């Protein structure tokens, strides 16, 4: 069979080039039994780069989902996620992936947050994910939150981004010390994508 | 005369080792005719370093003024000032001097804000200063605000900190392109310190 998803499965495109996110969402959708086949942007090499010009997670996720739905003609999912640090008034927030000024430099971004908070004892933080679905005329967003606090030193090798310094409430380990399925079960992105899964049924 | 301030002048200590701030406040107090002689912390080499552990400008300015008043036995003024960027939820804020993780590295801090806002068209920002006076049992804080917006490239050689990228509302020039007396007339610190000057009369 050329269609690994099987006949009758619905194709939905995830509007990201972040391979971590594609794998994470694919695991979650498989577990949720949505009957959806996920396409990544690697199948659409000419898809436009969508500037994240919004000032909220919802703005940015909708910008991306709209642009990719328009380009591909498929229902499109996008997310915008980040770390919201209490002492930084919710920042890095939408700037999480470019906090150091270098987009996607996880180590520099993480080191910067640790440096900014070096003298700060209030370590509260949240991982936040807003997932957007654009399916024809239908637009929906859902939000997932993982509350926790920030460690003083990175620990763990799993995950990406700020995972090595984020300790979920009720955990001793950082999210980079959790196994992938443990992280999915509690993560902001897991929570948002699981909330989104029932919305993937045809309108 | 050994006392350049003349007999009967009241000595007040400014709780900062930042020479820029001492000169700026000395100019403002002289203009305000407060009859106060300003001592800098350079006259108190054993004064404690006061960790800025608060999470607001007011917290930090009071922490510093209390500690220096207690150490010197003199009325003490402290300020905590910073750049509050709208798109960064008011950050760098109290972290302005350590935004890059390197305390006092003006260039690195400024470059970081420009990098974080590289894709952001909403450039609104404010300079904010909270000045605290601790005089015996009396504690007071006053706030000065300078509204403006952020340039995309640094301009000007005056001032310090974020001055080269801050354009006050109604101005074309950055605060680093203003002459020192022009800056004092409108600056957040000028506004706060002028509001404080009348409070320097003996209790």
Short mmCIF file of C-alpha atoms in Angstrom, two decimals, chain B residues 94-174:
data_model
loop_
_atom_site.label_atom_id
_atom_site.label_comp_id
_atom_site.label_asym_id
_atom_site.label_seq_id
_atom_site.Cartn_x
_atom_site.Cartn_y
_atom_site.Cartn_z
CA UNK B 94 14.34 45.13 37.19
CA UNK B 95 16.70 42.95 35.15
CA UNK B 96 17.74 45.80 32.85
CA UNK B 97 21.35 45.92 34.05
CA UNK B 98 21.72 42.13 33.90
CA UNK B 99 19.48 41.25 30.97
CA UNK B 100 22.20 39.44 29.06
CA UNK B 101 23.19 37.58 32.22
CA UNK B 102 26.30 39.76 32.47
CA UNK B 103 25.67 42.51 35.02
CA UNK B 104 26.50 45.94 33.73
CA UNK B 105 27.40 44.95 30.16
CA UNK B 106 25.44 47.73 28.48
CA UNK B 107 26.33 46.67 24.97
CA UNK B 108 25.37 43.03 25.50
CA UNK B 109 22.09 44.02 27.19
CA UNK B 110 21.15 46.44 24.43
CA UNK B 111 22.11 44.00 21.67
CA UNK B 112 19.99 41.35 23.32
CA UNK B 113 16.86 43.53 23.41
CA UNK B 114 17.37 44.44 19.75
CA UNK B 115 17.78 40.76 18.89
CA UNK B 116 14.71 39.71 20.84
CA UNK B 117 12.63 42.37 19.07
CA UNK B 118 14.12 41.80 15.62
CA UNK B 119 10.79 40.59 14.20
CA UNK B 120 8.58 42.80 16.37
CA UNK B 121 6.92 45.89 14.95
CA UNK B 122 5.31 46.95 18.24
CA UNK B 123 8.23 49.04 19.60
CA UNK B 124 6.59 50.78 22.57
CA UNK B 125 8.68 51.04 25.74
CA UNK B 126 9.10 53.13 28.86
CA UNK B 127 12.03 54.09 31.00
CA UNK B 128 10.93 53.72 34.62
CA UNK B 129 12.68 54.87 37.78
CA UNK B 130 11.56 54.31 41.35
CA UNK B 131 13.54 56.40 43.82
CA UNK B 132 13.40 55.52 47.51
CA UNK B 133 14.30 57.69 50.49
CA UNK B 134 14.95 56.14 53.88
CA UNK B 135 15.40 58.82 56.55
CA UNK B 136 15.19 57.43 60.05
CA UNK B 137 11.79 55.80 60.32
CA UNK B 138 10.51 57.47 57.20
CA UNK B 139 10.37 55.49 53.95
CA UNK B 140 9.07 56.95 50.71
CA UNK B 141 9.16 56.00 47.07
CA UNK B 142 8.41 58.06 43.99
CA UNK B 143 8.15 56.88 40.40
CA UNK B 144 9.25 58.62 37.21
CA UNK B 145 8.29 57.40 33.76
CA UNK B 146 9.54 58.40 30.31
CA UNK B 147 7.37 56.95 27.54
CA UNK B 148 8.87 56.24 24.14
CA UNK B 149 9.74 53.59 21.64
CA UNK B 150 12.72 51.51 20.60
CA UNK B 151 14.90 52.26 17.59
CA UNK B 152 16.21 49.41 15.44
CA UNK B 153 19.85 50.53 15.62
CA UNK B 154 21.78 52.28 18.40
CA UNK B 155 22.42 55.99 17.88
CA UNK B 156 24.30 58.51 20.01
CA UNK B 157 27.15 58.50 22.48
CA UNK B 158 25.69 60.15 25.59
CA UNK B 159 24.04 58.44 28.50
CA UNK B 160 24.40 54.76 29.26
CA UNK B 161 22.41 51.56 29.36
CA UNK B 162 19.64 51.49 26.79
CA UNK B 163 19.89 55.21 25.94
CA UNK B 164 21.18 54.56 22.39
CA UNK B 165 18.00 52.71 21.38
CA UNK B 166 15.34 54.68 23.30
CA UNK B 167 13.44 57.43 21.49
CA UNK B 168 11.22 59.48 23.83
CA UNK B 169 7.71 60.24 22.63
CA UNK B 170 7.78 63.52 20.69
CA UNK B 171 11.50 63.19 19.94
CA UNK B 172 13.37 62.02 16.85
CA UNK B 173 16.64 61.55 18.74
CA UNK B 174 17.53 58.74 21.10
#
